[in-house]
Amino acid sequence: MKIVRMQTENRTTPLGIDNTKPVFSWNVETDCPNWKQQTYRIVVQNGGAVVWDSGVAASDAMVQVPYAGHPLCAATRYTWTVEVGDGKGTAKQSSWFETGLLDAAAWQGCFIGETEENTFHLYRKEFEVPGPVKQARLYVCGLGQYVGSLNGQPLADTVLDPPWSDYRKTCFYQTYDVTAQLRAGTNAMGFKLGNGMFNLPGGRYVYFERSYGKMKLLVQLNILYTDGSTASVVTDESWQQGRSPIQFCCMYGGEDYDGRLEQPGYTLPGASTAGWEAAHQVKPPQGTLAASPLQPLRIMQRYTPVAVTQKPEGWLYDFGTNFSGWARITLARNGAPEGTAVTMVPGELLGANGLPDQRVTGQGYHWQYLLNGQAQQTFAPDFTYTGFRYLLVSGAAPLGSAGAGQPILQALTGEFIYPDIETEGSFRCSEPLFEKIHQIVCQAILSNTKSYLTDCPHRERLAWMEQTHLIAPGIMYNYGVQSLYEKMEGDILDAQHADGLIPCICPEYVAFGYHRGFVDTPEWGSAGIINPWYAYQRWGNVALLKKSYEGMKKYAAYLAGKTHHGVLHHGLGDWLDIGPNRPWAQNTPVPVTATAIYYYDLCILQKAAAILGKPEEAAAFAAQAAQVYEEFNAQFFDDQTDRYATGSQAAQAISLVTGLVPPAHHAGVVKKLRQDITNRGYAVTAGDVGHPFLITAAIQEGLSDLIYQMTLKTDVPGYGYQVANGATTLTEEWDGPDPKQPHGSQNHLMLGGIEEWFYGGLGGIRLLHSAQPFGTVEIAPFVPADMAHCAAALRHPYGMVRTAWQQEDGMVHYTIEIPPNLTAVLRLEGQPSCRVGSGVWQYTLPRRKEVEDGTVE
């Protein structure tokens, strides 16, 4: 028995947390089958002083155990030890976490920054370190975003710091351990600022113009010397500011950089500061300073071009895949005059002229670099990114093609940016098309995972809320996004209006006036209720449920005030479903999806209230849900035909999954859904909202054979169609990569519901929509007759769950692995359901024959 993966606040040895009641988690590795934890004991210490001793708790809990000791101190390292018992023996292990600056009083300096529009400066400070350093921590809030260095070395290999937020409510800072970077004597640190989402000045393409203020910087360096003395270096007017090489910077428009203005040694002691001046103290932002809760953004993958073509306008590079990030170029000046411009224009698609087509993604977006006098120089933007596959480079040429006095492009790399999160799932199967679909969906998820889940990485970069819960199963199967969901729920609570409305976009950077549904739509705003519930189901995260509960209640009350006889009539409905009148919902009436989601909200609130020890509120929500149930069926259900409203895929599926179907008609509603899909030749009609519910309904109701056939199709809009027509990321519309007329964004995650079926259908690992309690996982693989094998894996908070099956000669061979402390309910074809504990379980069972309706006998 060995304790592993000790985490505080979902991270291993986190630096600078500001939750004063952090939660602890751990796993156990053991070869003992059916292993269960019987007891745990947590001891937290500050130095040698115990600040909390949980005592021996008779519990199998090993995730989300909350701290309950003395108040934590700011900027302090704590050691915690957990001892686990299984009734036969114990194991013990230790880890640590460190608090950040827990309140405004802990900050000693002031913000410095810009005082004029469209100006950019570098900031630096020299300071003395008189003796040996035991510990040094640097706390930085740079708005909109910053790049920092200390003694000529980057603070970290992270990018686009800090996370975006509603800066009127919350401004994030980050903590760095710089102990090893300090040296005796004179030291220097420096920062470069960019606008980020804090200030959107326009000037080129901009999706919306908005400013929370001019760029500003707050820094605090806390030094603890070996003799016990302390010192701090903070931002104030003793800092210096000098002209920045950045000439233009807009998240939506690109970045211009004048290499002639570079000051490469400005973060080193003794650097020339000719032309520099005293920095200006500026007004702080409105938002409260908070420690970043996220894994940082990094350059996680790099691409080299797969093809290059000369055009009259320059050189066109193809990276072979769509991704979000930027390009990095290395240039040899080759005698070119200083100030020579090299311009990079990215694009997802090529137009009829063979050049990057930015009509959908933002016309005019580009990066421009002006050469300095160095023989070789490298450039990549610091404060803006986009989604692209192609890059047109003008002003430079590849080696062997550059003329005299023309810069030589020596190297070009595409850099894919997303958070440094764990890949927690894997899916493989014998159907190549399914593996390609899985790949393009994951590419879209990662492309749109930044400070929140964006809709697209170019045109909007906004946090549209519906996808955060509708595609949550697929995202949570694949990636370790617990911290991201906690942060996004904070964004929701920050954005929630006084009347309880949760807007469609959180942070609410922009409100569209031409359709009220872009502000107020139940299927979007309900993320504020559904996401905390999914976080509880996926990770056992009671703390988020508790933190969000009042906001969840407020939104439910807001929706209640919008109902007419228990039914909601407003919103966008099943956005981008299949039909001639896109993007508006056309196959399913808006009140059907809006009211079904509202009912789902009430059922979740009933469960949440019970978990949080509020039985009277749980009963009230149950009664409210019962009224909506009656009205929904009275107004939309035809009990003679078992159809909801139009009988669309979305209407039938969402009614089934949310629990709105009367038991006596359940089989009939399922049958009508099956008939609709088969009558359409397995073509999908559901859109943004309806399709994820179709996937879930198929898994729950034994319709996986239909999803199998639908996903194999390449001749009608859908997943197979996208792959067949060259998509390398999931597109915004089912037929987005139409070879005759590609349209919409080519990098969207909102139609990624198929991931739930890959893992929960074929792989059989049921997750968010299972009826099992947190400590139990349901395993029920679907085995198509003509698929040879499949394997899926998922990191449960207790450890890795793995399933694999292969079939040959009429037999199916299953291998199932369950981690310690978890129970599994196995539902395998040809065998009664059974419960097993941890261990590796293998079964060989005869394959059952399919009958005409797709079921088995």
mmCIF file of N, CA and C in Angstrom, residues 557-629:
data_model
loop_
_atom_site.group_PDB
_atom_site.id
_atom_site.type_symbol
_atom_site.label_atom_id
_atom_site.label_comp_id
_atom_site.label_asym_id
_atom_site.label_seq_id
_atom_site.Cartn_x
_atom_site.Cartn_y
_atom_site.Cartn_z
ATOM 1 N N ALA A 557 -34.599 31.090 -9.648
ATOM 2 C CA ALA A 557 -35.681 32.028 -9.335
ATOM 3 C C ALA A 557 -35.915 32.996 -10.493
ATOM 4 N N TYR A 558 -34.826 33.411 -11.141
ATOM 5 C CA TYR A 558 -34.962 34.297 -12.301
ATOM 6 C C TYR A 558 -35.760 33.587 -13.397
ATOM 7 N N LEU A 559 -35.407 32.325 -13.669
ATOM 8 C CA LEU A 559 -36.123 31.585 -14.699
ATOM 9 C C LEU A 559 -37.584 31.388 -14.312
ATOM 10 N N ALA A 560 -37.839 31.121 -13.054
ATOM 11 C CA ALA A 560 -39.224 30.939 -12.610
ATOM 12 C C ALA A 560 -40.059 32.184 -12.920
ATOM 13 N N GLY A 561 -39.445 33.342 -12.758
ATOM 14 C CA GLY A 561 -40.151 34.591 -13.041
ATOM 15 C C GLY A 561 -40.407 34.826 -14.508
ATOM 16 N N LYS A 562 -39.754 34.052 -15.380
ATOM 17 C CA LYS A 562 -39.936 34.209 -16.829
ATOM 18 C C LYS A 562 -40.911 33.180 -17.404
ATOM 19 N N THR A 563 -41.395 32.258 -16.573
ATOM 20 C CA THR A 563 -42.259 31.199 -17.085
ATOM 21 C C THR A 563 -43.690 31.692 -17.269
ATOM 22 N N HIS A 564 -44.397 31.016 -18.148
ATOM 23 C CA HIS A 564 -45.846 31.202 -18.317
ATOM 24 C C HIS A 564 -46.463 29.819 -18.206
ATOM 25 N N HIS A 565 -47.213 29.611 -17.150
ATOM 26 C CA HIS A 565 -47.747 28.285 -16.856
ATOM 27 C C HIS A 565 -46.634 27.241 -16.816
ATOM 28 N N GLY A 566 -45.532 27.603 -16.147
ATOM 29 C CA GLY A 566 -44.445 26.657 -15.932
ATOM 30 C C GLY A 566 -43.515 26.443 -17.101
ATOM 31 N N VAL A 567 -43.755 27.130 -18.213
ATOM 32 C CA VAL A 567 -42.976 26.917 -19.432
ATOM 33 C C VAL A 567 -42.224 28.190 -19.798
ATOM 34 N N LEU A 568 -40.983 28.027 -20.222
ATOM 35 C CA LEU A 568 -40.177 29.147 -20.706
ATOM 36 C C LEU A 568 -40.319 29.260 -22.218
ATOM 37 N N HIS A 569 -40.323 30.484 -22.718
ATOM 38 C CA HIS A 569 -40.554 30.698 -24.142
ATOM 39 C C HIS A 569 -39.448 31.503 -24.817
ATOM 40 N N HIS A 570 -38.340 31.757 -24.114
ATOM 41 C CA HIS A 570 -37.332 32.640 -24.683
ATOM 42 C C HIS A 570 -36.009 31.903 -24.888
ATOM 43 N N GLY A 571 -35.146 32.506 -25.692
ATOM 44 C CA GLY A 571 -33.804 31.973 -25.880
ATOM 45 C C GLY A 571 -33.513 31.580 -27.314
ATOM 46 N N LEU A 572 -32.361 30.962 -27.496
ATOM 47 C CA LEU A 572 -31.881 30.589 -28.819
ATOM 48 C C LEU A 572 -32.271 29.173 -29.216
ATOM 49 N N GLY A 573 -32.620 28.342 -28.252
ATOM 50 C CA GLY A 573 -33.032 26.988 -28.556
ATOM 51 C C GLY A 573 -31.901 26.135 -29.095
ATOM 52 N N ASP A 574 -32.248 25.175 -29.966
ATOM 53 C CA ASP A 574 -31.263 24.230 -30.487
ATOM 54 C C ASP A 574 -30.494 24.874 -31.631
ATOM 55 N N TRP A 575 -29.585 25.727 -31.243
ATOM 56 C CA TRP A 575 -28.784 26.545 -32.155
ATOM 57 C C TRP A 575 -28.070 25.673 -33.203
ATOM 58 N N LEU A 576 -28.116 26.123 -34.449
ATOM 59 C CA LEU A 576 -27.388 25.482 -35.549
ATOM 60 C C LEU A 576 -27.790 24.024 -35.762
ATOM 61 N N ASP A 577 -29.094 23.733 -35.625
ATOM 62 C CA ASP A 577 -29.531 22.412 -36.039
ATOM 63 C C ASP A 577 -29.590 22.361 -37.568
ATOM 64 N N ILE A 578 -29.841 21.198 -38.105
ATOM 65 C CA ILE A 578 -29.768 21.009 -39.550
ATOM 66 C C ILE A 578 -31.056 21.474 -40.220
ATOM 67 N N GLY A 579 -30.917 22.336 -41.190
ATOM 68 C CA GLY A 579 -32.062 22.840 -41.927
ATOM 69 C C GLY A 579 -31.695 24.075 -42.716
ATOM 70 N N PRO A 580 -32.649 24.646 -43.446
ATOM 71 C CA PRO A 580 -32.340 25.757 -44.356
ATOM 72 C C PRO A 580 -32.223 27.110 -43.682
ATOM 73 N N ASN A 581 -32.636 27.237 -42.424
ATOM 74 C CA ASN A 581 -32.708 28.556 -41.794
ATOM 75 C C ASN A 581 -31.688 28.740 -40.680
ATOM 76 N N ARG A 582 -30.523 28.176 -40.867
ATOM 77 C CA ARG A 582 -29.485 28.325 -39.857
ATOM 78 C C ARG A 582 -29.058 29.779 -39.733
ATOM 79 N N PRO A 583 -28.624 30.185 -38.523
ATOM 80 C CA PRO A 583 -28.313 29.360 -37.339
ATOM 81 C C PRO A 583 -29.477 29.150 -36.378
ATOM 82 N N TRP A 584 -30.636 29.717 -36.674
ATOM 83 C CA TRP A 584 -31.729 29.688 -35.704
ATOM 84 C C TRP A 584 -32.329 28.289 -35.586
ATOM 85 N N ALA A 585 -32.785 27.931 -34.372
ATOM 86 C CA ALA A 585 -33.416 26.638 -34.150
ATOM 87 C C ALA A 585 -34.641 26.509 -35.047
ATOM 88 N N GLN A 586 -34.778 25.370 -35.730
ATOM 89 C CA GLN A 586 -35.870 25.215 -36.690
ATOM 90 C C GLN A 586 -36.588 23.880 -36.578
ATOM 91 N N ASN A 587 -35.946 22.854 -36.054
ATOM 92 C CA ASN A 587 -36.580 21.541 -35.952
ATOM 93 C C ASN A 587 -37.307 21.338 -34.630
ATOM 94 N N THR A 588 -36.945 22.119 -33.631
ATOM 95 C CA THR A 588 -37.472 21.943 -32.276
ATOM 96 C C THR A 588 -37.901 23.296 -31.737
ATOM 97 N N PRO A 589 -39.131 23.439 -31.254
ATOM 98 C CA PRO A 589 -39.554 24.729 -30.697
ATOM 99 C C PRO A 589 -38.666 25.159 -29.530
ATOM 100 N N VAL A 590 -38.361 26.432 -29.490
ATOM 101 C CA VAL A 590 -37.517 26.969 -28.417
ATOM 102 C C VAL A 590 -38.063 26.619 -27.033
ATOM 103 N N PRO A 591 -39.378 26.716 -26.775
ATOM 104 C CA PRO A 591 -39.872 26.394 -25.426
ATOM 105 C C PRO A 591 -39.565 24.971 -24.974
ATOM 106 N N VAL A 592 -39.404 24.036 -25.907
ATOM 107 C CA VAL A 592 -39.127 22.646 -25.519
ATOM 108 C C VAL A 592 -37.756 22.535 -24.876
ATOM 109 N N THR A 593 -36.735 23.007 -25.564
ATOM 110 C CA THR A 593 -35.393 22.887 -24.993
ATOM 111 C C THR A 593 -35.221 23.797 -23.784
ATOM 112 N N ALA A 594 -35.783 24.999 -23.832
ATOM 113 C CA ALA A 594 -35.642 25.926 -22.706
ATOM 114 C C ALA A 594 -36.286 25.361 -21.451
ATOM 115 N N THR A 595 -37.476 24.816 -21.570
ATOM 116 C CA THR A 595 -38.188 24.311 -20.394
ATOM 117 C C THR A 595 -37.579 23.004 -19.895
ATOM 118 N N ALA A 596 -37.122 22.161 -20.817
ATOM 119 C CA ALA A 596 -36.475 20.914 -20.391
ATOM 120 C C ALA A 596 -35.225 21.218 -19.572
ATOM 121 N N ILE A 597 -34.438 22.191 -20.015
ATOM 122 C CA ILE A 597 -33.250 22.571 -19.253
ATOM 123 C C ILE A 597 -33.635 23.151 -17.906
ATOM 124 N N TYR A 598 -34.696 23.936 -17.871
ATOM 125 C CA TYR A 598 -35.175 24.514 -16.611
ATOM 126 C C TYR A 598 -35.581 23.401 -15.641
ATOM 127 N N TYR A 599 -36.285 22.397 -16.144
ATOM 128 C CA TYR A 599 -36.654 21.261 -15.304
ATOM 129 C C TYR A 599 -35.409 20.538 -14.794
ATOM 130 N N TYR A 600 -34.447 20.358 -15.673
ATOM 131 C CA TYR A 600 -33.171 19.725 -15.296
ATOM 132 C C TYR A 600 -32.504 20.531 -14.180
ATOM 133 N N ASP A 601 -32.522 21.852 -14.299
ATOM 134 C CA ASP A 601 -31.965 22.727 -13.262
ATOM 135 C C ASP A 601 -32.625 22.462 -11.914
ATOM 136 N N LEU A 602 -33.944 22.385 -11.921
ATOM 137 C CA LEU A 602 -34.670 22.197 -10.661
ATOM 138 C C LEU A 602 -34.358 20.840 -10.038
ATOM 139 N N CYS A 603 -34.237 19.816 -10.867
ATOM 140 C CA CYS A 603 -33.883 18.493 -10.341
ATOM 141 C C CYS A 603 -32.481 18.504 -9.735
ATOM 142 N N ILE A 604 -31.563 19.210 -10.394
ATOM 143 C CA ILE A 604 -30.207 19.327 -9.851
ATOM 144 C C ILE A 604 -30.232 20.066 -8.522
ATOM 145 N N LEU A 605 -30.979 21.146 -8.453
ATOM 146 C CA LEU A 605 -31.047 21.915 -7.208
ATOM 147 C C LEU A 605 -31.659 21.085 -6.086
ATOM 148 N N GLN A 606 -32.625 20.238 -6.407
ATOM 149 C CA GLN A 606 -33.181 19.348 -5.388
ATOM 150 C C GLN A 606 -32.093 18.446 -4.817
ATOM 151 N N LYS A 607 -31.276 17.865 -5.692
ATOM 152 C CA LYS A 607 -30.199 16.979 -5.236
ATOM 153 C C LYS A 607 -29.126 17.752 -4.485
ATOM 154 N N ALA A 608 -28.774 18.932 -5.006
ATOM 155 C CA ALA A 608 -27.738 19.729 -4.355
ATOM 156 C C ALA A 608 -28.158 20.149 -2.963
ATOM 157 N N ALA A 609 -29.412 20.559 -2.827
ATOM 158 C CA ALA A 609 -29.910 20.971 -1.513
ATOM 159 C C ALA A 609 -29.847 19.812 -0.521
ATOM 160 N N ALA A 610 -30.177 18.615 -0.990
ATOM 161 C CA ALA A 610 -30.116 17.447 -0.100
ATOM 162 C C ALA A 610 -28.679 17.173 0.322
ATOM 163 N N ILE A 611 -27.742 17.261 -0.604
ATOM 164 C CA ILE A 611 -26.332 17.015 -0.290
ATOM 165 C C ILE A 611 -25.811 18.044 0.700
ATOM 166 N N LEU A 612 -26.257 19.291 0.565
ATOM 167 C CA LEU A 612 -25.784 20.366 1.429
ATOM 168 C C LEU A 612 -26.563 20.468 2.731
ATOM 169 N N GLY A 613 -27.419 19.494 2.991
ATOM 170 C CA GLY A 613 -28.142 19.459 4.266
ATOM 171 C C GLY A 613 -29.255 20.477 4.367
ATOM 172 N N LYS A 614 -29.997 20.667 3.280
ATOM 173 C CA LYS A 614 -31.105 21.625 3.261
ATOM 174 C C LYS A 614 -32.374 20.900 2.807
ATOM 175 N N PRO A 615 -32.929 20.033 3.634
ATOM 176 C CA PRO A 615 -34.063 19.190 3.212
ATOM 177 C C PRO A 615 -35.309 19.990 2.835
ATOM 178 N N GLU A 616 -35.579 21.096 3.514
ATOM 179 C CA GLU A 616 -36.778 21.874 3.181
ATOM 180 C C GLU A 616 -36.651 22.503 1.793
ATOM 181 N N GLU A 617 -35.453 22.981 1.464
ATOM 182 C CA GLU A 617 -35.248 23.558 0.143
ATOM 183 C C GLU A 617 -35.293 22.463 -0.922
ATOM 184 N N ALA A 618 -34.781 21.286 -0.601
ATOM 185 C CA ALA A 618 -34.855 20.167 -1.542
ATOM 186 C C ALA A 618 -36.311 19.832 -1.851
ATOM 187 N N ALA A 619 -37.140 19.816 -0.834
ATOM 188 C CA ALA A 619 -38.560 19.510 -1.037
ATOM 189 C C ALA A 619 -39.233 20.588 -1.878
ATOM 190 N N ALA A 620 -38.853 21.840 -1.663
ATOM 191 C CA ALA A 620 -39.446 22.931 -2.436
ATOM 192 C C ALA A 620 -39.072 22.829 -3.909
ATOM 193 N N PHE A 621 -37.818 22.502 -4.179
ATOM 194 C CA PHE A 621 -37.406 22.345 -5.574
ATOM 195 C C PHE A 621 -38.095 21.142 -6.207
ATOM 196 N N ALA A 622 -38.299 20.066 -5.437
ATOM 197 C CA ALA A 622 -38.991 18.894 -5.968
ATOM 198 C C ALA A 622 -40.427 19.247 -6.352
ATOM 199 N N ALA A 623 -41.079 20.032 -5.514
ATOM 200 C CA ALA A 623 -42.454 20.435 -5.813
ATOM 201 C C ALA A 623 -42.511 21.339 -7.045
ATOM 202 N N GLN A 624 -41.547 22.229 -7.148
ATOM 203 C CA GLN A 624 -41.485 23.124 -8.292
ATOM 204 C C GLN A 624 -41.241 22.327 -9.576
ATOM 205 N N ALA A 625 -40.330 21.357 -9.502
ATOM 206 C CA ALA A 625 -40.044 20.517 -10.657
ATOM 207 C C ALA A 625 -41.275 19.711 -11.068
ATOM 208 N N ALA A 626 -42.048 19.238 -10.101
ATOM 209 C CA ALA A 626 -43.253 18.463 -10.413
ATOM 210 C C ALA A 626 -44.262 19.299 -11.193
ATOM 211 N N GLN A 627 -44.366 20.571 -10.854
ATOM 212 C CA GLN A 627 -45.277 21.452 -11.590
ATOM 213 C C GLN A 627 -44.817 21.644 -13.037
ATOM 214 N N VAL A 628 -43.505 21.834 -13.221
ATOM 215 C CA VAL A 628 -42.967 21.996 -14.573
ATOM 216 C C VAL A 628 -43.164 20.707 -15.367
ATOM 217 N N TYR A 629 -42.972 19.580 -14.732
ATOM 218 C CA TYR A 629 -43.175 18.278 -15.370
ATOM 219 C C TYR A 629 -44.591 18.170 -15.932
#
